[in-house]
Coordinates of C-alpha atoms and ligand atoms in Angstrom, one line a residue:
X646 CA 29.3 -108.9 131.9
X647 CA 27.6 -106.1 132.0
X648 CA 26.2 -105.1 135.2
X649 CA 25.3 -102.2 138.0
X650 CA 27.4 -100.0 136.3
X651 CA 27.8 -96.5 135.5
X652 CA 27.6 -96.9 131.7
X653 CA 24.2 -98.9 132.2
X654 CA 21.8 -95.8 133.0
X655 CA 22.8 -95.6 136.5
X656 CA 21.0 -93.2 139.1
X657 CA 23.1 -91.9 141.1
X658 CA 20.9 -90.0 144.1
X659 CA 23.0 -87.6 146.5
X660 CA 22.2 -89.5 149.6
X661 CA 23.3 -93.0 150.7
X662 CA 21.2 -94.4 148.6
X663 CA 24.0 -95.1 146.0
X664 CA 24.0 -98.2 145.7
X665 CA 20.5 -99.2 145.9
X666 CA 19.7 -96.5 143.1
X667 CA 22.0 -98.9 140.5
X668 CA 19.4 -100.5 138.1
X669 CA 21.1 -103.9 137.6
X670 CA 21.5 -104.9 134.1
X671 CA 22.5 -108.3 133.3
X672 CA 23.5 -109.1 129.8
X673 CA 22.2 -112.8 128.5
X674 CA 24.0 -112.4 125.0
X675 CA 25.6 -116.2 125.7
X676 CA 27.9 -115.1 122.3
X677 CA 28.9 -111.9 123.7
X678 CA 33.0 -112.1 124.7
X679 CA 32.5 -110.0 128.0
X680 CA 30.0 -112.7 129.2
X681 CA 32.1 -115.8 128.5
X682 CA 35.6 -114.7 127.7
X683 CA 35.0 -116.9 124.4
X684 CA 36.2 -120.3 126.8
X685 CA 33.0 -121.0 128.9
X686 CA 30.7 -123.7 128.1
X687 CA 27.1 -123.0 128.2
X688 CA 26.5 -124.5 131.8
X689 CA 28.8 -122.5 133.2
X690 CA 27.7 -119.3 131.6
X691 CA 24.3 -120.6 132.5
X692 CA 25.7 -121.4 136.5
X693 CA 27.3 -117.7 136.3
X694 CA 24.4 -115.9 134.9
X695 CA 22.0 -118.3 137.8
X696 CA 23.9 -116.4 140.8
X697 CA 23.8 -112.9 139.0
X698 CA 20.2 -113.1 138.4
X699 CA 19.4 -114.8 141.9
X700 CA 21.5 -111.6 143.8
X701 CA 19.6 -108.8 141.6
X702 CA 16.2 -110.5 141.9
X703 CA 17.4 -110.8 146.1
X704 CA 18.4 -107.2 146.4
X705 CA 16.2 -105.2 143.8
X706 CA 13.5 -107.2 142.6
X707 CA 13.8 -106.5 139.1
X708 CA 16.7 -106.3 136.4
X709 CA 17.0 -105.4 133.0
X710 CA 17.7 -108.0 130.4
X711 CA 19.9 -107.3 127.7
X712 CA 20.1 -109.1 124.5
X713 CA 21.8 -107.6 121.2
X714 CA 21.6 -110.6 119.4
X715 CA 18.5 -112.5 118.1
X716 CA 18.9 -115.6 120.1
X717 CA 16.4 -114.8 122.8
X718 CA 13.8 -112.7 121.0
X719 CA 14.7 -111.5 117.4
X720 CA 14.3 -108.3 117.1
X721 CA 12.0 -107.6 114.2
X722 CA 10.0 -109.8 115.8
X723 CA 9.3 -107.5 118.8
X724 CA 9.5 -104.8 116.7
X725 CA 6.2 -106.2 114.7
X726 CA 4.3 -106.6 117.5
X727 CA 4.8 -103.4 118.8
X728 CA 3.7 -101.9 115.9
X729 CA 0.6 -104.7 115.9
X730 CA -0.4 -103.3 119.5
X731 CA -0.6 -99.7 117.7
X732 CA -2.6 -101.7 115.1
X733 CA -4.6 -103.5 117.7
X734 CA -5.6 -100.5 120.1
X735 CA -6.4 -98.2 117.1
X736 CA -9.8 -100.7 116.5
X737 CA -12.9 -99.0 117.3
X738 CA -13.5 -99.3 120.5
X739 CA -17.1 -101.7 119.9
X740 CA -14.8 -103.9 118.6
X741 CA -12.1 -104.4 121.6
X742 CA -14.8 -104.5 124.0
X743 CA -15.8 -107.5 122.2
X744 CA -12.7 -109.0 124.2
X745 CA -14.9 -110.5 127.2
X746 CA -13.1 -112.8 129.4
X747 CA -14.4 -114.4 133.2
X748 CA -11.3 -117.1 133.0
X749 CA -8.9 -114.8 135.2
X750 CA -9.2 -111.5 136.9
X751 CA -8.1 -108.0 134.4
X752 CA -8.7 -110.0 131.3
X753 CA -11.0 -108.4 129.9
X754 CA -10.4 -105.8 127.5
X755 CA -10.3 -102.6 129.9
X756 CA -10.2 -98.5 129.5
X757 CA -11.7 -95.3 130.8
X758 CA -10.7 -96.8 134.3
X759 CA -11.6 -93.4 136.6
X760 CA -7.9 -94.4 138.9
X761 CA -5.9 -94.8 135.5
X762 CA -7.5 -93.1 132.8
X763 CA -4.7 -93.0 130.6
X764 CA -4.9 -96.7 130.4
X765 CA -5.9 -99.6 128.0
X766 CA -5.4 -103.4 128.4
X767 CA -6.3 -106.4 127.2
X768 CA -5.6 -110.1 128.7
X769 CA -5.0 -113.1 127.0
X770 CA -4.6 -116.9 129.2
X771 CA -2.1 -119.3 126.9
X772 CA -1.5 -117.0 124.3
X773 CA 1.6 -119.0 123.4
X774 CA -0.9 -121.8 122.5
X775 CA -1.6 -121.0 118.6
X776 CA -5.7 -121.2 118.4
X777 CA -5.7 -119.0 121.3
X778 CA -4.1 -116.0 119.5
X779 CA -6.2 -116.9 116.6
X780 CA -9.6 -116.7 118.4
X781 CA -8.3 -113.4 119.5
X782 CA -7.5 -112.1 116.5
X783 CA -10.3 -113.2 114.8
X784 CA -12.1 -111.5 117.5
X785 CA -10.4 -108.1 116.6
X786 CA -10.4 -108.9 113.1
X787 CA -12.9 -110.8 111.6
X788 CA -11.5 -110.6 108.0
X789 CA -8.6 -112.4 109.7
X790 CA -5.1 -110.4 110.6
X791 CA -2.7 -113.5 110.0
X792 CA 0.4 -111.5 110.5
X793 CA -0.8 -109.8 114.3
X794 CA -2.1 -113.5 115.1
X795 CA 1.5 -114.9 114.3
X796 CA 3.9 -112.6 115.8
X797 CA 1.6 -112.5 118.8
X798 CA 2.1 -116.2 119.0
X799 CA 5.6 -116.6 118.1
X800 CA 6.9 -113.7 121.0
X801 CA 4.6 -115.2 123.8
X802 CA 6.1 -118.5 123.1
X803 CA 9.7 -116.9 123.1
X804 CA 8.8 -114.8 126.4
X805 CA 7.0 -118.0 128.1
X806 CA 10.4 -119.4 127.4
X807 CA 12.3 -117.4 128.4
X808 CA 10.1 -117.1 131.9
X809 CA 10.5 -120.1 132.1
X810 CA 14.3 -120.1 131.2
X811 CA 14.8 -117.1 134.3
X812 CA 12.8 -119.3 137.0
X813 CA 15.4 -122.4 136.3
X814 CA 18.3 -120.2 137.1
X815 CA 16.7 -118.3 140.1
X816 CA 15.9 -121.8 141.4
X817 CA 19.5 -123.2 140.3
X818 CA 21.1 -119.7 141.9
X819 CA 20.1 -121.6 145.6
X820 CA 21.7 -124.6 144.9
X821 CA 18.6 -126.6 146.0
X822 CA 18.8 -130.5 146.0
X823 CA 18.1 -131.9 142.6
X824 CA 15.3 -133.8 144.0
X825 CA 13.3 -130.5 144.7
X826 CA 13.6 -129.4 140.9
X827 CA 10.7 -131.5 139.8
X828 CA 8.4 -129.9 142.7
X829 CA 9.3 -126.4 142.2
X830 CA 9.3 -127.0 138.2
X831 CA 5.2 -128.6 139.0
X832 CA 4.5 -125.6 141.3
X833 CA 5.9 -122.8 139.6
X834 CA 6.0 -123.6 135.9
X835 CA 3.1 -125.8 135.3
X836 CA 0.7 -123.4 135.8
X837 CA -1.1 -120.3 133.1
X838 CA 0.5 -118.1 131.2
X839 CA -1.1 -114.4 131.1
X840 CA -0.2 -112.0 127.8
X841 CA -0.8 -107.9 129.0
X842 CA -0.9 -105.4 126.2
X843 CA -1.0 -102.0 127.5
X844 CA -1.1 -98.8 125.9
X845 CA -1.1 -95.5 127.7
X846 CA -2.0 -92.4 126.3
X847 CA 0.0 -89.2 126.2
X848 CA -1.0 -86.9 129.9
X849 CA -2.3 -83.8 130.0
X850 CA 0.3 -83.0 132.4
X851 CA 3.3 -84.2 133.4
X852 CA 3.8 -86.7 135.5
X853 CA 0.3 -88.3 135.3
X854 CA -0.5 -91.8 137.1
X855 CA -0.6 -94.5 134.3
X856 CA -0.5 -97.3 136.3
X857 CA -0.6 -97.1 139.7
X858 CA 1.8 -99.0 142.2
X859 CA 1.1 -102.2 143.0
X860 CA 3.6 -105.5 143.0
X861 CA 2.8 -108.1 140.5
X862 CA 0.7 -110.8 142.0
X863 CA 2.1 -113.9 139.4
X864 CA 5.5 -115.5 139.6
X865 CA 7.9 -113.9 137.0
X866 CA 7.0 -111.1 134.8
X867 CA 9.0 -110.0 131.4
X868 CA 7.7 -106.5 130.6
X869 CA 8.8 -104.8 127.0
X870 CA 7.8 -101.1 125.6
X871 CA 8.5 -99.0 123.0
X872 CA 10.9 -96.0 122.6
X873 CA 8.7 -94.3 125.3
X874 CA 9.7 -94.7 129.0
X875 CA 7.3 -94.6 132.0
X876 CA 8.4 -97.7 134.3
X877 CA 9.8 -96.8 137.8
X878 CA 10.0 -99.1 140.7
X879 CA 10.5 -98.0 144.5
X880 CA 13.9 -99.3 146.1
X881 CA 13.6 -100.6 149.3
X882 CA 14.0 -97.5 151.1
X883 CA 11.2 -96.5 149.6
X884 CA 12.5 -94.0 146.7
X885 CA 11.2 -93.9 143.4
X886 CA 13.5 -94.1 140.2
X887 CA 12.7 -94.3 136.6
X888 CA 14.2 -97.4 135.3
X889 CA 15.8 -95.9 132.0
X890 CA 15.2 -99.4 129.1
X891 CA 17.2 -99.7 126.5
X892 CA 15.9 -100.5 123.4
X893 CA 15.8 -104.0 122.5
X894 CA 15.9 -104.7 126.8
X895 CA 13.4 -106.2 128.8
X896 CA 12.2 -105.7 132.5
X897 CA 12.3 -108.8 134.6
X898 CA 9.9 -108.4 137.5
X899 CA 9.8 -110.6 140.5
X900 CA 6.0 -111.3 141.5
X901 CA 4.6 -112.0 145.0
X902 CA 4.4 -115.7 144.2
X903 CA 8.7 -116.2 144.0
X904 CA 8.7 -114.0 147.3
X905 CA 6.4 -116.4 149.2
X906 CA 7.9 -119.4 147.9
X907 CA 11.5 -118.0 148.8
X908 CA 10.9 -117.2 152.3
X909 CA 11.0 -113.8 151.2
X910 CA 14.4 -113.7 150.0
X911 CA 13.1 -112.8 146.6
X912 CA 11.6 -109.4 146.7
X913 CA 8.3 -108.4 145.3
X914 CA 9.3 -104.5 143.8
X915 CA 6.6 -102.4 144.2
X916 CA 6.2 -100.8 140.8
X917 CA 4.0 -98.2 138.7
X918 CA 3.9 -96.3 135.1
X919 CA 4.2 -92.7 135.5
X920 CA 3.8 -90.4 132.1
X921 CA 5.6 -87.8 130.5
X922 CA 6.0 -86.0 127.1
X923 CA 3.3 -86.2 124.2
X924 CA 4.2 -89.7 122.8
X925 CA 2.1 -92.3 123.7
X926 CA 3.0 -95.8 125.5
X927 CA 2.8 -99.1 124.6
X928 CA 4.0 -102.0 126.3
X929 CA 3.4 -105.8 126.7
X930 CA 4.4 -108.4 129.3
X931 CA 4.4 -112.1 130.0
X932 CA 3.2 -112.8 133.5
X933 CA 4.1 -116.8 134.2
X934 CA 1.4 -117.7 137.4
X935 CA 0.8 -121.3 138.8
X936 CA -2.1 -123.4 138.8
X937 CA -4.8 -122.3 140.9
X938 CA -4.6 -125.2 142.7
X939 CA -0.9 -125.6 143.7
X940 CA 0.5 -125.0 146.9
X941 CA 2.8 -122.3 147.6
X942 CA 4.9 -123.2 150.1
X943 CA 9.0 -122.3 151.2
X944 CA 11.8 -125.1 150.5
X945 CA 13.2 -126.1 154.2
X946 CA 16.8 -125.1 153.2
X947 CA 15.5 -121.7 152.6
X948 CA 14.5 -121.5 156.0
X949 CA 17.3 -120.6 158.8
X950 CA 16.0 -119.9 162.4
X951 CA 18.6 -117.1 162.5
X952 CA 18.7 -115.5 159.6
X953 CA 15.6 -116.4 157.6
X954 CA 12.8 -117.7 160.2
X955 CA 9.4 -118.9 158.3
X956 CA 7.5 -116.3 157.1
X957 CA 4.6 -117.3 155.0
X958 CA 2.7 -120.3 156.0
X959 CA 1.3 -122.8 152.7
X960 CA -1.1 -121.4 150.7
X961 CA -2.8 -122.0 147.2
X962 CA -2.8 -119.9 144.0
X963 CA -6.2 -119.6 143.5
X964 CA -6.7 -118.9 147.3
X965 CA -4.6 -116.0 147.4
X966 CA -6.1 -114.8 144.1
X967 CA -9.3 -114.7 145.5
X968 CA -8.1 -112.8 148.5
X969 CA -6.4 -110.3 146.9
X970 CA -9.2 -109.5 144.2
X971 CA -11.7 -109.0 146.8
X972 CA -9.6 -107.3 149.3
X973 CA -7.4 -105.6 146.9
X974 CA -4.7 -104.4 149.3
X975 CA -1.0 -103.8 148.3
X976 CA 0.2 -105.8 151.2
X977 CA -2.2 -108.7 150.2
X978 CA 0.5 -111.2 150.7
X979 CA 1.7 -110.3 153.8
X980 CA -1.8 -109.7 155.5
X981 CA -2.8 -113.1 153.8
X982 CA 0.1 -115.8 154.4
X983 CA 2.7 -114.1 156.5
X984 CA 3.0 -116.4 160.0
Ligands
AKG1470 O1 3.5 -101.0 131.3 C1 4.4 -101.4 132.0 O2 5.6 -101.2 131.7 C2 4.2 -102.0 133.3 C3 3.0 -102.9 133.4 C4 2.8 -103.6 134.7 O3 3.5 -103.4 135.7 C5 1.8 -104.7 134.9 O4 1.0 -104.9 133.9 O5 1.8 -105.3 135.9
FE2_1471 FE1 3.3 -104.9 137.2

């Protein structure tokens, strides 16, 4: 298994920070020896793998997933639709601003912000759902661009998947009745999947701002890039550090929605995109949120009047949505739902 260690782009700081500085790693190649000793079944690689990814997501927030092998995500196809996001950005901009959306909040196609000026995105509801990416590339491309409208398609489905995959064993990792499955599986996987694709231009200067720090306001998020790095996330004692990706990783990102629903045992990292160097960025990410309309609201055997008191009261989706868009504060879920 490989995990927190050295080998795995540890940062080491020079404080006692140590150990909260490791960027947990967890490898989910099921075929790779070190991960099964070539004797576990699949359910107990799958039972293992639920407690690794429940403890980082517990004590970091995040972790990076590794897979060398094609069974999660094959690789040429994320290579393809990195090189379709160079594609995609380099349209005039007329055309991308053609991408228009009310449905959810930062949909629309954005750039030129004044706080991140280094930034472009674009949001896409359900792209996993075919006509979707092929009203939005039709959009882009009105001669038709079968091949962008395909690969986008065929990696949302594999990253809604594999969301969806990551939830199950963050949910199994608490060893929750099996009569709760079916409510947590309605609240927290029934709901809209959200497609980001991000580029960031090369700075000025070093160190500029690409994105600036905020937590992630969904459920799960499964971030991927190219060769360029940028992502760092604050530890909870409140340093930075540049999570280092390999290639062919991913960055698993726990959103507010799987801290209020755990009680808070899940954390919420605070994260941001600083930029370096003269290459430019791009990245991606699947953002699995719920329905507007379900309720958010803590399993009683994650609550322990000792140790974990309530501390977030019921609250819907679309409620806290609305909260945080118009009050757009990084605490929102705290100042919103905390009891
Ligand atoms: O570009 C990245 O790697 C991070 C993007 C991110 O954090 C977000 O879109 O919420
Ligand atoms: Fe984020």
């Amino acid at each position: 298994m490989r995990e927190e260690g050295p080998s795995n782009g540890e940062k080491k700081s020079d404080d006692d920070e140590v150990g909260m500085m490791m960027i947990p790693c967890l490898d989910f190649s099921f075929n790779n020896k070190n991960n099964n000793n070539g004797l576990g079944s699949l359910e107990e690689w799958k039972k293992m793998m639920s407690k690794k990814v429940r403890e980082a997501c517990e004590k970091h927030g995040y972790f990076v997933l590794v897979c060398d092998d094609d069974e999660i995500v094959p690789k040429v196809l994320r290579e393809k639709m990195l090189m379709g996001l160079k594609e995609l950005f380099d349209l005039p901009e007329e055309t991308k601003k053609k991408h228009q959306s009310t449905t959810k909040p930062y949909s629309s196609y954005t750039s030129d912000c004044p706080v991140i000026p280094l930034n472009q995105s674009f949001g896409v509801c359900d792209s996993h759902v075919f006509h979707v990416s092929q009203e939005f590339t039709n959009l882009m491309w009105p001669h038709g661009n079968p091949s962008f409208c395909e690969t986008m398609n065929s990696i949302s489905s594999k990253l809604v998947e594999l969301n969806y995959m990551i939830l199950k064993m963050i949910e199994e990792g608490y060893e929750l009745p099996k009569h709760y499955t079916w409510e947590i599986e309605d609240m927290l996987m029934k709901g809209t999947v959200f497609l980001r694709l991000m580029k960031y231009k090369s700075p000025s200067k070093e160190g500029e701002i690409g994105l600036v720090t905020h937590t992630d306001k969904n459920t799960l998020t499964i971030l991927c890039q190219n060769d360029v790095q940028g992502l760092e996330v604050q530890t909870k004692t409140g340093k930075w550090i540049q999570v280092e990706i390999p290639q062919n990783a991913y960055v698993v990102v726990v959103g507010d929605i799987l801290k209020a629903w755990s009680n808070g045992r899940l954390h919420a990292v605070r994260h941001r995109v600083t930029m370096k160097g003269d290459k430019e960025r791009y990245s991606f990410g699947v953002f699995t949120m719920p329905k507007d309309e379900a309720k958010i609201e803590v399993p009683p055997e994650l609550v322990d009047a000792n140790t974990h008191p309530l501390r977030y009261h019921p609250f819907t989706y679309g409620d806290y949505i609305k909260f945080f868009v118009s009050n757009l504060n990084e605490n929102a879920l705290d100042e919103f739902a905390a009891l």
